[in-house]
CSV table of C-alpha atoms and ligand atoms in Angstrom, one decimal:
chain,number,residue,atom,x,y,z
A,138,MET,CA,162.8,128.2,104.6
A,139,ASP,CA,161.0,129.7,107.3
A,140,LEU,CA,161.1,127.8,110.6
A,141,LEU,CA,156.9,127.8,110.8
A,142,LYS,CA,157.2,125.9,107.2
A,143,VAL,CA,159.8,123.7,108.3
A,144,ILE,CA,157.9,122.7,111.7
A,145,LYS,CA,154.6,122.2,109.6
A,146,GLU,CA,156.3,119.9,106.6
A,147,ARG,CA,158.6,117.8,108.9
A,148,LYS,CA,157.4,114.3,109.4
A,149,THR,CA,159.3,111.1,110.2
A,150,ILE,CA,160.5,109.2,106.9
A,151,ARG,CA,160.4,105.3,107.0
A,152,ALA,CA,162.4,104.6,103.8
A,153,PHE,CA,165.8,106.1,102.5
A,154,ARG,CA,168.0,106.4,99.2
A,155,SER,CA,171.1,105.0,100.3
A,156,ASP,CA,173.2,107.8,98.6
A,157,PRO,CA,176.0,108.9,101.4
A,158,ILE,CA,175.7,112.3,103.0
A,159,PRO,CA,178.9,114.6,103.4
A,160,LYS,CA,180.3,114.4,106.6
A,161,GLU,CA,180.4,118.5,106.4
A,162,ARG,CA,176.7,118.1,106.0
A,163,ILE,CA,175.9,115.9,108.9
A,164,GLU,CA,178.2,118.3,111.1
A,165,GLU,CA,176.4,121.2,110.4
A,166,ILE,CA,173.0,119.5,111.6
A,167,LEU,CA,174.4,118.4,114.6
A,168,ARG,CA,176.4,122.0,114.9
A,169,LEU,CA,172.6,123.7,114.9
A,170,ALA,CA,171.3,120.7,117.5
A,171,ILE,CA,173.6,121.5,120.0
A,172,HIS,CA,172.2,125.4,119.9
A,173,ALA,CA,169.1,123.7,121.8
A,174,PRO,CA,168.6,125.0,125.4
A,175,SER,CA,169.6,122.7,128.3
A,176,ALA,CA,169.3,123.1,132.2
A,177,ILE,CA,172.1,125.4,133.5
A,178,ASN,CA,173.6,125.0,129.8
A,179,LEU,CA,175.0,121.6,130.8
A,180,GLN,CA,174.8,120.5,127.3
A,181,PRO,CA,174.4,116.8,128.6
A,182,TRP,CA,173.9,115.4,125.0
A,183,GLU,CA,176.5,112.8,123.6
A,184,PHE,CA,176.4,111.9,120.0
A,185,ILE,CA,177.7,108.9,118.1
A,186,VAL,CA,177.8,109.0,114.5
A,187,LEU,CA,177.5,105.9,112.4
A,188,THR,CA,177.8,105.5,108.7
A,189,GLY,CA,178.6,103.0,106.1
A,190,GLU,CA,179.7,99.7,107.1
A,191,GLU,CA,179.6,100.5,110.6
A,192,LYS,CA,176.4,101.6,110.5
A,193,GLU,CA,175.2,98.5,108.7
A,194,ARG,CA,177.2,96.2,111.3
A,195,LEU,CA,174.9,97.9,114.0
A,196,SER,CA,172.0,97.2,112.1
A,197,ARG,CA,172.6,93.7,111.4
A,198,ARG,CA,173.3,93.4,115.2
A,199,LEU,CA,169.7,94.8,116.0
A,200,ILE,CA,167.8,93.1,113.6
A,201,LYS,CA,169.6,89.8,114.9
A,202,ALA,CA,168.6,90.9,118.7
A,203,TYR,CA,165.0,91.8,117.3
A,204,ARG,CA,164.5,88.2,115.9
A,205,GLU,CA,165.9,86.6,118.7
A,206,LYS,CA,163.8,88.8,121.5
A,207,GLN,CA,161.1,90.0,119.6
A,208,ILE,CA,160.9,93.3,121.5
A,209,ALA,CA,158.5,95.3,119.2
A,210,CYS,CA,158.1,99.3,118.8
A,211,SER,CA,155.9,100.3,122.0
A,212,PRO,CA,155.2,103.2,124.0
A,213,GLY,CA,157.5,101.5,127.2
A,214,ASN,CA,154.7,102.6,129.3
A,215,VAL,CA,155.3,101.5,132.9
A,216,LYS,CA,151.8,101.3,133.6
A,217,PRO,CA,148.8,100.5,131.9
A,218,LEU,CA,148.2,103.4,129.4
A,219,PRO,CA,145.3,105.6,129.7
A,220,LYS,CA,142.4,105.1,126.8
A,221,THR,CA,143.2,108.6,125.3
A,222,TYR,CA,146.8,107.4,124.3
A,223,SER,CA,146.3,104.0,123.3
A,224,LYS,CA,143.4,105.1,120.9
A,225,ARG,CA,145.8,107.9,119.4
A,226,GLY,CA,148.3,104.8,118.5
A,227,ALA,CA,146.0,102.9,117.3
A,228,LYS,CA,144.4,105.8,115.1
A,229,THR,CA,147.8,106.3,113.8
A,230,LEU,CA,148.6,102.5,113.0
A,231,GLU,CA,145.3,102.6,111.1
A,232,ALA,CA,145.7,105.3,109.3
A,233,MET,CA,149.4,103.9,108.1
A,234,LEU,CA,147.7,100.4,106.9
A,235,PRO,CA,146.7,101.6,103.4
A,236,PHE,CA,150.4,102.5,102.8
A,237,PHE,CA,151.4,99.1,103.8
A,238,LYS,CA,149.1,97.4,102.0
A,239,GLU,CA,150.0,99.4,98.9
A,240,MET,CA,153.7,98.2,99.6
A,241,GLY,CA,152.4,94.3,100.0
A,242,ALA,CA,154.5,94.9,103.5
A,243,ASP,CA,153.5,93.3,106.9
A,244,PRO,CA,153.2,96.4,109.2
A,245,ASP,CA,154.8,94.8,112.0
A,246,GLN,CA,157.7,93.6,110.5
A,247,PHE,CA,158.4,96.8,108.2
A,248,ILE,CA,158.2,98.9,111.4
A,249,ASN,CA,160.4,96.6,113.9
A,250,GLU,CA,163.2,95.6,111.6
A,251,GLY,CA,162.7,98.5,109.6
A,252,SER,CA,163.4,100.2,113.1
A,253,CYS,CA,166.7,98.0,113.7
A,254,ASN,CA,167.9,98.9,110.2
A,255,PHE,CA,167.3,102.8,110.7
A,256,TYR,CA,164.7,102.0,107.7
A,257,GLY,CA,168.0,101.8,105.5
A,258,ALA,CA,169.1,105.3,106.0
A,259,PRO,CA,173.0,105.8,105.4
A,260,VAL,CA,173.3,107.8,109.0
A,261,ALA,CA,172.6,106.4,112.4
A,262,VAL,CA,172.9,108.9,115.1
A,263,LEU,CA,172.9,108.0,118.7
A,264,ILE,CA,172.3,110.4,121.4
A,265,CYS,CA,173.5,109.5,124.8
A,266,LEU,CA,173.4,110.9,128.4
A,267,ASP,CA,175.9,110.1,131.2
A,268,ASP,CA,174.2,108.0,133.9
A,269,SER,CA,174.7,110.6,136.7
A,270,PHE,CA,171.8,112.8,135.2
A,271,PRO,CA,168.4,112.3,136.7
A,272,LYS,CA,165.1,111.5,134.5
A,273,PRO,CA,164.7,115.4,133.5
A,274,ARG,CA,167.8,115.8,131.9
A,275,MET,CA,165.9,113.7,129.4
A,276,VAL,CA,164.2,117.0,128.2
A,277,ASP,CA,167.6,118.5,127.1
A,278,ILE,CA,167.9,115.0,124.8
A,279,GLY,CA,164.5,116.0,123.4
A,280,LEU,CA,165.4,119.3,122.7
A,281,ALA,CA,168.3,118.4,120.7
A,282,LEU,CA,166.6,115.4,119.2
A,283,GLY,CA,163.7,118.3,118.0
A,284,TYR,CA,166.4,120.6,116.7
A,285,PHE,CA,168.3,117.8,115.0
A,286,VAL,CA,165.1,116.5,113.2
A,287,LEU,CA,164.1,120.3,112.2
A,288,THR,CA,167.5,121.2,110.9
A,289,ALA,CA,167.6,118.2,108.8
A,290,HIS,CA,164.3,118.7,106.9
A,291,GLU,CA,165.7,122.5,106.1
A,292,PHE,CA,168.8,120.8,104.5
A,293,GLY,CA,166.0,118.4,102.4
A,294,LEU,CA,167.3,115.4,104.5
A,295,GLY,CA,164.6,113.2,106.4
A,296,THR,CA,164.9,111.6,109.8
A,297,CYS,CA,163.2,109.0,112.0
A,298,PRO,CA,163.7,109.0,115.8
A,299,ILE,CA,163.9,105.5,116.6
A,300,GLY,CA,163.3,104.8,120.2
A,301,LEU,CA,162.7,100.9,119.7
A,302,ILE,CA,166.3,100.0,119.6
A,303,ILE,CA,166.8,101.0,123.4
A,304,ALA,CA,165.3,97.6,124.1
A,305,TYR,CA,168.7,96.4,122.8
A,306,GLU,CA,170.6,98.8,124.5
A,307,ASP,CA,173.2,96.3,125.8
A,308,GLU,CA,174.0,95.0,122.5
A,309,ILE,CA,174.8,98.6,121.3
A,310,LYS,CA,176.9,99.2,124.0
A,311,ASP,CA,178.6,95.8,123.3
A,312,LEU,CA,179.2,96.7,119.7
A,313,LEU,CA,180.2,100.4,120.1
A,314,ASN,CA,182.2,99.9,123.4
A,315,ILE,CA,179.8,102.3,125.1
A,316,PRO,CA,181.1,103.2,128.6
A,317,GLU,CA,179.0,101.4,131.1
A,318,ASN,CA,178.1,105.1,133.0
A,319,LYS,CA,176.3,106.0,129.5
A,320,ASN,CA,173.0,105.4,128.5
A,321,VAL,CA,171.8,105.3,124.9
A,322,VAL,CA,168.6,107.5,125.2
A,323,ILE,CA,167.5,107.3,121.4
A,324,GLY,CA,168.5,107.0,117.8
A,325,VAL,CA,167.9,108.6,114.9
A,326,ALA,CA,167.9,107.9,111.0
A,327,LEU,CA,169.1,110.2,108.7
A,328,GLY,CA,169.1,110.3,105.0
A,329,TYR,CA,167.5,111.7,101.9
A,330,PRO,CA,163.7,110.4,101.7
A,331,ASN,CA,162.9,107.9,99.2
A,332,SER,CA,160.2,109.5,97.8
A,333,ASP,CA,159.1,106.2,95.6
A,334,ILE,CA,158.1,104.4,98.7
A,335,PRO,CA,154.3,104.7,99.8
A,336,ILE,CA,154.9,105.0,103.6
A,337,ASN,CA,156.7,108.4,102.9
A,338,ARG,CA,153.5,109.9,101.8
A,339,PHE,CA,151.8,109.3,105.0
A,340,LYS,CA,151.6,112.1,107.3
A,341,SER,CA,150.5,111.6,110.9
A,342,PRO,CA,147.4,113.3,112.3
A,343,ARG,CA,147.2,115.5,115.6
A,344,ASP,CA,144.1,115.9,117.8
A,345,ASP,CA,142.8,119.2,118.5
A,346,LEU,CA,144.7,121.9,120.4
A,347,GLU,CA,141.7,122.0,123.0
A,348,LYS,CA,142.7,118.2,123.8
A,349,PHE,CA,146.0,119.3,125.5
A,350,VAL,CA,145.4,122.8,127.0
A,351,ARG,CA,143.9,123.3,130.5
A,352,TRP,CA,143.8,127.6,130.4
A,353,ILE,CA,143.7,129.4,133.8
A,354,GLU,CA,142.7,132.6,133.4
B,26,FMN,C1,161.3,109.5,121.2
B,26,FMN,C2,160.6,108.8,119.6
B,26,FMN,C3,161.0,107.5,119.6
B,26,FMN,C4,160.5,106.8,118.4
B,26,FMN,N1,160.6,105.7,118.1
B,26,FMN,C5,160.5,105.1,116.7
B,26,FMN,C6,160.8,103.9,116.3
B,26,FMN,O1,161.4,103.2,116.9
B,26,FMN,N2,160.4,103.2,115.0
B,26,FMN,C7,159.6,104.4,114.3
B,26,FMN,O2,159.5,103.5,113.2
B,26,FMN,N3,159.5,105.6,114.8
B,26,FMN,C8,159.6,106.2,116.0
B,26,FMN,N4,159.2,107.2,116.2
B,26,FMN,C9,158.7,108.1,115.1
B,26,FMN,C10,157.1,108.3,115.7
B,26,FMN,O3,156.1,107.1,115.5
B,26,FMN,C11,156.9,109.7,115.1
B,26,FMN,O4,157.3,110.6,115.4
B,26,FMN,C12,154.8,109.8,115.5
B,26,FMN,O5,154.2,108.7,114.9
B,26,FMN,C13,154.7,111.3,114.6
B,26,FMN,O6,154.6,110.9,113.2
B,26,FMN,P1,155.6,112.2,112.7
B,26,FMN,O7,157.2,112.1,113.1
B,26,FMN,O8,155.7,112.2,111.1
B,26,FMN,O9,155.0,113.9,112.8
B,26,FMN,C14,159.6,108.0,117.3
B,26,FMN,C15,159.5,109.0,117.8
B,26,FMN,C16,160.1,109.7,119.1
B,26,FMN,C17,159.5,111.1,119.3
């Protein structure tokens, strides 16, 4: 497939078939994801791949933590969000509502508990970063994530980046014996999309390019 088609087609998948993915395929995706550039080629990403009962064990722990603490999906802003951004979030959620209605699902519960369960995907990948790195190295992790989701799409697999679970990082580190000096930056659900579930027909909108660009000529 050509790259432009992959970029245009890829979208977040929020319902997966339980079919397992061969380990070789997961490795192939990761091997391509680490082609991403990184500052001084430090390649700071560390991946933890969970499958089978181990993935289910993590999901159970996260759902339990979510039910106890009720920290929901949010942009995690540290100051009030300027209206431009809060409006975009609201617009996206509003566009998703008809799909949740069709499914008879409560949007908050679907998204929050779904995120904790990696939306039923057979594979959960956690990307970690050593805590000696400064904030800008998150860019490197983001690039690897970008390569990962595009490569997965090329192989007919769906992904959902999952930031929500970072609210429960302590639980994750405890369950998986992740050393204190490693930060879990993002999770990703990986699996075959379940095309029978309406939410997977949803394609999120983008604002016009002019809203994002200031030309200086
Ligand atoms: C860093 C990051 C964190 C995200 N966290 C979540 C999440 O916790 N739960 C979820 O359902 N989607 C999550 N998403 C998916 C976004 O909601 C999705 O990418 C966005 O709505 C744009 O839609 P698209 O990926 O289909 O283009 C996350 C995406 C990114 C990049």
